PDB file of C-alpha atoms in Angstrom:
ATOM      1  CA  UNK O   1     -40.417 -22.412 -42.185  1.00 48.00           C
ATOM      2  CA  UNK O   2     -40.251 -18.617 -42.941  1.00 48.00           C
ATOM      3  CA  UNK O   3     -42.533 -18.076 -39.794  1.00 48.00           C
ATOM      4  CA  UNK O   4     -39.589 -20.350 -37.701  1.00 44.00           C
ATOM      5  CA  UNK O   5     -36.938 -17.956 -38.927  1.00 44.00           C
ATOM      6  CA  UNK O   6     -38.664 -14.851 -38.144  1.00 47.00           C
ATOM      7  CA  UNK O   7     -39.099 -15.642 -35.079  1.00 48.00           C
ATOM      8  CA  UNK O   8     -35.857 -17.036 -34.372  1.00 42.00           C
ATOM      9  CA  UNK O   9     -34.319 -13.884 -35.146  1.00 47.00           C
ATOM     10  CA  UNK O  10     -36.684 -11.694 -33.096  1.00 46.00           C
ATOM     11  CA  UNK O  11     -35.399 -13.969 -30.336  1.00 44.00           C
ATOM     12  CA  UNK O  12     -32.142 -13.723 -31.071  1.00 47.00           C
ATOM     13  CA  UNK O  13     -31.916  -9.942 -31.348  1.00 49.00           C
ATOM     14  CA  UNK O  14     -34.309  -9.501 -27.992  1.00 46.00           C
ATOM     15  CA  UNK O  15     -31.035 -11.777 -26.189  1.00 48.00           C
ATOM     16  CA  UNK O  16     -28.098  -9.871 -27.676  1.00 49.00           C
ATOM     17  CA  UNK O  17     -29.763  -6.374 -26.793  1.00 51.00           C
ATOM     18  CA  UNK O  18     -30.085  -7.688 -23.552  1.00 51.00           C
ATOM     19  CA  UNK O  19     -26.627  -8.558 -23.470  1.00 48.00           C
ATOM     20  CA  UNK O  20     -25.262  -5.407 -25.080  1.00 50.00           C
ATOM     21  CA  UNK O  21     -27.531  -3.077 -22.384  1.00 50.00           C
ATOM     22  CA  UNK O  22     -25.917  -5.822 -19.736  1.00 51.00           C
ATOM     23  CA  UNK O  23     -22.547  -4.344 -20.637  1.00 58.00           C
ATOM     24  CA  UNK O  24     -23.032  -0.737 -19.683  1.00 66.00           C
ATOM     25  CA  UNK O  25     -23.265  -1.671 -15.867  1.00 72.00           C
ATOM     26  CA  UNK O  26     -20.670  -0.372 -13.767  1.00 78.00           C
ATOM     27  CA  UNK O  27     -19.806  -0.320 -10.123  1.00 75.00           C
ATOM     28  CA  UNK O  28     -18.500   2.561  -8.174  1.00 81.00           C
ATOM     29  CA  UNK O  29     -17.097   2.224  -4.774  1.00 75.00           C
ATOM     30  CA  UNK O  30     -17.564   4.973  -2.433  1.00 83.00           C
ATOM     31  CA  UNK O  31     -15.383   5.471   0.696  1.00 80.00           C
ATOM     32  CA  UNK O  32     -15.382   8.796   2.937  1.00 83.00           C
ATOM     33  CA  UNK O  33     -15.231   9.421   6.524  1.00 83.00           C
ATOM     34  CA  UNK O  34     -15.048  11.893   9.639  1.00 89.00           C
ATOM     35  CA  UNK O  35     -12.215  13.158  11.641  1.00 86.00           C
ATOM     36  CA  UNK O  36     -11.137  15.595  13.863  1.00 85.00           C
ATOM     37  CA  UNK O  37      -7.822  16.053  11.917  1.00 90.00           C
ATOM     38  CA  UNK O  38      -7.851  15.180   8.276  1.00 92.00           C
ATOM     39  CA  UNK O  39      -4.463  15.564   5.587  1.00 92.00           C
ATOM     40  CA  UNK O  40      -4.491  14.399   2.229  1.00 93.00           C
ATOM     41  CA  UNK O  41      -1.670  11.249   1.354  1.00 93.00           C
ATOM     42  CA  UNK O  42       0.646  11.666  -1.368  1.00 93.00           C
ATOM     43  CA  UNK O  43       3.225   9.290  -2.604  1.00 92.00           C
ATOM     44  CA  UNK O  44       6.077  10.892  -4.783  1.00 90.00           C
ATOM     45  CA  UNK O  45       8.944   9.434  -6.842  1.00 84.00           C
ATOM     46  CA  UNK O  46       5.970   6.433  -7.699  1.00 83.00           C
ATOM     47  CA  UNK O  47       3.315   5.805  -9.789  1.00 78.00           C
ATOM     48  CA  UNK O  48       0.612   3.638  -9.303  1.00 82.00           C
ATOM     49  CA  UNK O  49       2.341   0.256 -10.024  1.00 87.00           C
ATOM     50  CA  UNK O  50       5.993  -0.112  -8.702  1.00 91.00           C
ATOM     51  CA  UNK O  51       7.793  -2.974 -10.765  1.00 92.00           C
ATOM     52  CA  UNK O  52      10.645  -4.435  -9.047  1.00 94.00           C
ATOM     53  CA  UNK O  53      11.691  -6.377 -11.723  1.00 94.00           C
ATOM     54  CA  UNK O  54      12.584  -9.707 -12.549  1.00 95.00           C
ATOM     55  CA  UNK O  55      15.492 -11.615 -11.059  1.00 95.00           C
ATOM     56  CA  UNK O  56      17.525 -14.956 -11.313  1.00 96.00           C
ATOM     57  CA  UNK O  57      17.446 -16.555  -8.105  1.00 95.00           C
ATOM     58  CA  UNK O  58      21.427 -16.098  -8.017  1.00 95.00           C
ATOM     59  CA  UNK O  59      20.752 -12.470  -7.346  1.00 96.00           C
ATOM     60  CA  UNK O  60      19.689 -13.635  -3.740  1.00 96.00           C
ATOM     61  CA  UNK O  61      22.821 -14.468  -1.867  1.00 95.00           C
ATOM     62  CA  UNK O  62      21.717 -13.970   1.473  1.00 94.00           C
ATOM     63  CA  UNK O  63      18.201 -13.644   3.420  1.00 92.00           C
ATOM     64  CA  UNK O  64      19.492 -10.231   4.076  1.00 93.00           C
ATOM     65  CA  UNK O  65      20.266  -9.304   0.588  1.00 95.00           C
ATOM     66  CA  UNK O  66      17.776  -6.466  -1.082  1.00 96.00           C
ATOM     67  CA  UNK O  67      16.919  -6.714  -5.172  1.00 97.00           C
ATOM     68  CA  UNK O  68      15.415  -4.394  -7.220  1.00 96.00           C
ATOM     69  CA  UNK O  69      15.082  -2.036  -4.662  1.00 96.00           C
ATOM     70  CA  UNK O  70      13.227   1.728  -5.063  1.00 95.00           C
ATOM     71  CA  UNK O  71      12.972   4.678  -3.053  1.00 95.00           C
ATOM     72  CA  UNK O  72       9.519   6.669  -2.801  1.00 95.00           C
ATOM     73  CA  UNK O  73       8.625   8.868   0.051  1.00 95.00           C
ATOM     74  CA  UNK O  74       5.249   9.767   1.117  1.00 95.00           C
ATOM     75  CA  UNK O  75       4.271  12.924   2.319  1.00 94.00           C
ATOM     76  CA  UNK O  76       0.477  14.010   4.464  1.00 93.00           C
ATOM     77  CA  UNK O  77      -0.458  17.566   3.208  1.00 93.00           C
ATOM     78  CA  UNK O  78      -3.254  20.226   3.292  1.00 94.00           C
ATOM     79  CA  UNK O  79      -4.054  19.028   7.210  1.00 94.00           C
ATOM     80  CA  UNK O  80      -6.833  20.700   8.887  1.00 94.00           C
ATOM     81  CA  UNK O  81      -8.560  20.222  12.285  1.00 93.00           C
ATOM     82  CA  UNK O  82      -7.055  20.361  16.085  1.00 93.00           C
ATOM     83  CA  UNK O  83      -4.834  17.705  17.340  1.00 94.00           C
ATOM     84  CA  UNK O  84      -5.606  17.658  21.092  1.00 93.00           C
ATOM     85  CA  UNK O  85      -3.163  17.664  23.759  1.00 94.00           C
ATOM     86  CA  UNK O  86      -1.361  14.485  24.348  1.00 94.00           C
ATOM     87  CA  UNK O  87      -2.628  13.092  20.441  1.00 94.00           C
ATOM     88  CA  UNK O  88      -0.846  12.440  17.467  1.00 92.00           C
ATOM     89  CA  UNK O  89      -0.897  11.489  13.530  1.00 94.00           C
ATOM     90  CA  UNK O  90       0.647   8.386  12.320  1.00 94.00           C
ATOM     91  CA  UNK O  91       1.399   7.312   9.140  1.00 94.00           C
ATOM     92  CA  UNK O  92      -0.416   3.550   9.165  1.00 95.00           C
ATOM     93  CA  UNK O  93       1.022   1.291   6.135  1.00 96.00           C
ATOM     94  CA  UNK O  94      -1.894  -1.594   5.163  1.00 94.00           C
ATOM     95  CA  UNK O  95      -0.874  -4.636   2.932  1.00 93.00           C
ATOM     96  CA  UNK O  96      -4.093  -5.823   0.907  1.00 90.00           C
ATOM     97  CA  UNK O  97      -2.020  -9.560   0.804  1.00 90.00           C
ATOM     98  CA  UNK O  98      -1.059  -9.006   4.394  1.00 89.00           C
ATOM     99  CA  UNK O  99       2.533 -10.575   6.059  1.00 91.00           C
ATOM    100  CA  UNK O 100       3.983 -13.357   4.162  1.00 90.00           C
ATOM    101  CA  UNK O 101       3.422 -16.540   5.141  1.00 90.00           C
ATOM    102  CA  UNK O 102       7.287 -17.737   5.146  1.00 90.00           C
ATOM    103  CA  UNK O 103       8.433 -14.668   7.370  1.00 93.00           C
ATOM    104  CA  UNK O 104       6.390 -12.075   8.780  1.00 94.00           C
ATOM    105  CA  UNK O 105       8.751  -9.266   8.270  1.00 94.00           C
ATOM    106  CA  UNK O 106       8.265  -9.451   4.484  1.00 95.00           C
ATOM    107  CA  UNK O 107       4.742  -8.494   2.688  1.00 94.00           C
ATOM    108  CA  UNK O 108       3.224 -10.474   0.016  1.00 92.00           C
ATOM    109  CA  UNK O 109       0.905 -13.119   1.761  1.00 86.00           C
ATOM    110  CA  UNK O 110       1.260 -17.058   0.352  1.00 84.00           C
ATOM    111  CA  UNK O 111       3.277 -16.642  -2.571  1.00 80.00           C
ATOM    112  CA  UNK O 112       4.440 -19.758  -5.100  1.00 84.00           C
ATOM    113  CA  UNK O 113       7.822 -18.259  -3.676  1.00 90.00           C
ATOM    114  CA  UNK O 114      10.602 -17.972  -0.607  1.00 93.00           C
ATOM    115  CA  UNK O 115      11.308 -14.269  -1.827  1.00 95.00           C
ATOM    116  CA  UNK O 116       8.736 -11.342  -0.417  1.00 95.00           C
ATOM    117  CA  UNK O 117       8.653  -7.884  -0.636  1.00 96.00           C
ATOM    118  CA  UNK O 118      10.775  -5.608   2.245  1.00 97.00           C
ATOM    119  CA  UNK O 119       9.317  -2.036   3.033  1.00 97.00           C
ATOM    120  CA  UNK O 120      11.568  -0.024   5.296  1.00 96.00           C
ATOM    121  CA  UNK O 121      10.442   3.427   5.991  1.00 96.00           C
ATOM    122  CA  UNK O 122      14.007   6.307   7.424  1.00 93.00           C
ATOM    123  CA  UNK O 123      12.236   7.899  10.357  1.00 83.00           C
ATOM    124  CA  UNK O 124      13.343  10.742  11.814  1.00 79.00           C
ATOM    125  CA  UNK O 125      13.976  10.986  15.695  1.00 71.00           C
ATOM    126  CA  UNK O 126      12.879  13.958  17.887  1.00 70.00           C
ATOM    127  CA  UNK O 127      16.845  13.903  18.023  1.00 77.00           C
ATOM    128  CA  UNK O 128      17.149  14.458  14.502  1.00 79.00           C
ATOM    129  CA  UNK O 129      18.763  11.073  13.948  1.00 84.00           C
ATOM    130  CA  UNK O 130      17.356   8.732  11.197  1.00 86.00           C
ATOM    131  CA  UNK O 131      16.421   5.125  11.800  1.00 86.00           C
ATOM    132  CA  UNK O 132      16.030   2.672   8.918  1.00 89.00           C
ATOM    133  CA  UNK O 133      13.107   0.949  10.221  1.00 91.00           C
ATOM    134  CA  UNK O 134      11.500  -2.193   8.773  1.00 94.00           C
ATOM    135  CA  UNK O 135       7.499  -1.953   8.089  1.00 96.00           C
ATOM    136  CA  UNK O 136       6.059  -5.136   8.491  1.00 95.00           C
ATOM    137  CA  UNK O 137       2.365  -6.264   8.818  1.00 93.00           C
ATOM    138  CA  UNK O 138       2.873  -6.289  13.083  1.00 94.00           C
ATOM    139  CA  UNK O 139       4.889  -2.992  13.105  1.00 94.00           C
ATOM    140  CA  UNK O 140       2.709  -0.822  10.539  1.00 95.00           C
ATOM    141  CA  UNK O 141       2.657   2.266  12.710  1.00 94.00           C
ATOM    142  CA  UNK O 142       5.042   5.767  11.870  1.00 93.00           C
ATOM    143  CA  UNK O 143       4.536   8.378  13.905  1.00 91.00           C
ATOM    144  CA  UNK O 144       4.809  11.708  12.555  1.00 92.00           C
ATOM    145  CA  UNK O 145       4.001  14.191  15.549  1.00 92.00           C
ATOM    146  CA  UNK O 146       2.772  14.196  19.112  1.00 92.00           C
ATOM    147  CA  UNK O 147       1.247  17.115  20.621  1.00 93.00           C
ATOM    148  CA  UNK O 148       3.096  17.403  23.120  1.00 93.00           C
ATOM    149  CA  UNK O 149       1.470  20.873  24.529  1.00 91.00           C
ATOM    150  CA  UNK O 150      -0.806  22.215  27.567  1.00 91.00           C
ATOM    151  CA  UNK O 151      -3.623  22.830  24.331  1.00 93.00           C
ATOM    152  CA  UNK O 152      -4.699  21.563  20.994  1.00 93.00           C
ATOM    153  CA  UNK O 153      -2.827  22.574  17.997  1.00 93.00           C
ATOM    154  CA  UNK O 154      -3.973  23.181  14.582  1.00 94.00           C
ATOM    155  CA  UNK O 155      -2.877  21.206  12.011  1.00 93.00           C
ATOM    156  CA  UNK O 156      -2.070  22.900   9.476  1.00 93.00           C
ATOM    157  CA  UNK O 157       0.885  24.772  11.517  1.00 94.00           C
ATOM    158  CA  UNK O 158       2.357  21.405  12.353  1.00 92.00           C
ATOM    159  CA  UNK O 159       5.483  20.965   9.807  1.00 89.00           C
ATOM    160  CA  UNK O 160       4.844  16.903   9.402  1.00 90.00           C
ATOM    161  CA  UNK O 161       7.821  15.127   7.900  1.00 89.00           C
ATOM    162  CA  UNK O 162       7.723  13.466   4.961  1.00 92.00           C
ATOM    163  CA  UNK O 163       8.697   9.781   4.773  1.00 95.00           C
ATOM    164  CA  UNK O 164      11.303   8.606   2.676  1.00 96.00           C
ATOM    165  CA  UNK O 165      10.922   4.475   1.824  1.00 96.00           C
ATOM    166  CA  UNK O 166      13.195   1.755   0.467  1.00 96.00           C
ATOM    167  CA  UNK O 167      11.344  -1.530  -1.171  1.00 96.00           C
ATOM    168  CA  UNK O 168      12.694  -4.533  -3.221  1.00 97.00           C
ATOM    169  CA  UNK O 169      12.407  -8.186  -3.298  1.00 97.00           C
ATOM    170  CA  UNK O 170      14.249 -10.122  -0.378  1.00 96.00           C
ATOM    171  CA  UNK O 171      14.705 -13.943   0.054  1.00 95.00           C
ATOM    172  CA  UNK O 172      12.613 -15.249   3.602  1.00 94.00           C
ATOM    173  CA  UNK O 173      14.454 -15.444   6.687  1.00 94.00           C
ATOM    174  CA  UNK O 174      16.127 -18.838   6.704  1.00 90.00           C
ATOM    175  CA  UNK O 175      15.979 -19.467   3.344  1.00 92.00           C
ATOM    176  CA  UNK O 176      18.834 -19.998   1.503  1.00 91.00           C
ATOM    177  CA  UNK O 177      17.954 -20.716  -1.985  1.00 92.00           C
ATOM    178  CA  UNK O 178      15.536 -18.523  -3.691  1.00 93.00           C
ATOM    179  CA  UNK O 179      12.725 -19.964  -5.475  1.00 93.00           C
ATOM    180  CA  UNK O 180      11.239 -18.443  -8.619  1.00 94.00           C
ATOM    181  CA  UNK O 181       7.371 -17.523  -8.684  1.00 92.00           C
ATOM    182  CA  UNK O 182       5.605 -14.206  -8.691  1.00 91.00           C
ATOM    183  CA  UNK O 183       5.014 -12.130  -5.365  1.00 90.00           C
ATOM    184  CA  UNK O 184       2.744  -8.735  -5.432  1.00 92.00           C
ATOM    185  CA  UNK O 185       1.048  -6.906  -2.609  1.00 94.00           C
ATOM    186  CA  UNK O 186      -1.090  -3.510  -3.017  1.00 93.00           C
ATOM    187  CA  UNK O 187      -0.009  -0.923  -0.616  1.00 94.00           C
ATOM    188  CA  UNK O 188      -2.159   1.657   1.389  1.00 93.00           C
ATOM    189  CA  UNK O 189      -1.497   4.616   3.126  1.00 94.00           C
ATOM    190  CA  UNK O 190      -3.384   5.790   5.507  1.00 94.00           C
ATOM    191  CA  UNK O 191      -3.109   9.044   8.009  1.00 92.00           C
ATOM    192  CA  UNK O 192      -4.454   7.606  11.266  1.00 92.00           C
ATOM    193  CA  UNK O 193      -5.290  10.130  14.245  1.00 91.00           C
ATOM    194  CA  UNK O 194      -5.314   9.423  17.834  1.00 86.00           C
TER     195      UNK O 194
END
């Protein structure tokens, strides 16, 4: 019997090791690439979660009606490379749960919910003027400059604007009750090249 426990223990103590040693893994994801122009992204006025809150459906009177709503801009600095005659940088806005599945000019994919999340980004013209313009899975595209010269242009003399952005919660279009549930959606911005 003292033999049975002995070696019961052994056993047990060889498994748990195994399990503790099982516990210091750890994964790393590595991402990188290579561009002719290349400017680092940099989101201001957030952090790295944006809570909109939570709201009665009451709050949404109309589809067109915004709650919660923030404003964050996002900026590209410390560019470097040419941007070749007749190319351009973009500010490109990706949705990890894509458009949502009640109406594709809201983000926040299938939600248990008629209310998604509204991104509009104020671009500025080449007239100066400012246009509130909806960013939506289909139209994910800001341009920020054109080089619109006879050569290629450094990029680090190009003044690139920075982006000013309103989100909040918004019922679907057609809707005209909101239902409760949870939406979220992870945001990514990307400086895109072409």
């Amino acid at each position: 019997m003292k033999k049975n426990t002995i070696k019961l223990a052994a056993l047990a103590t060889v498994m748990l090791s195994g399990s503790v040693f099982a516990q210091q893994d750890g994964t790393l994801n590595v991402t990188g690439a290579v561009s002719t122009v290349s400017c680092d992204v940099s989101l201001n006025g957030v952090g790295t979660t944006l809570p909109l809150g939570t709201w009665v459906p009451g709050r949404f009177t109309t589809s067109t009606t915004v709650v919660g709503e923030r404003n964050f801009t996002v900026s590209l600095q410390n560019c470097e490379g040419a941007i070749l005659k007749g190319q351009g940088v973009e500010l490109n806005v990706i949705g990890a749960q894509g458009a949502f599945s009640q109406d594709q000019n809201l983000w926040g994919g299938v939600a248990p919910t008629n209310v998604g999340i509204a991104l509009n980004a104020s671009v500025t013209g080449r007239d100066g003027g400012v246009t509130n313009t909806p960013v939506t899975a289909a139209n994910n595209q800001i341009p920020l400059y054109t080089n619109t010269t006879d050569n290629e242009t450094e990029a680090n003399t190009v003044a690139l604007p920075v982006v000013p952005f309103q989100i909040g919660l918004r019922m679907a279009s057609g809707a005209t009750k909101a239902t409760t549930g949870a939406v979220a959606e992870q945001f990514i911005f990307r400086a895109v090249y072409n």
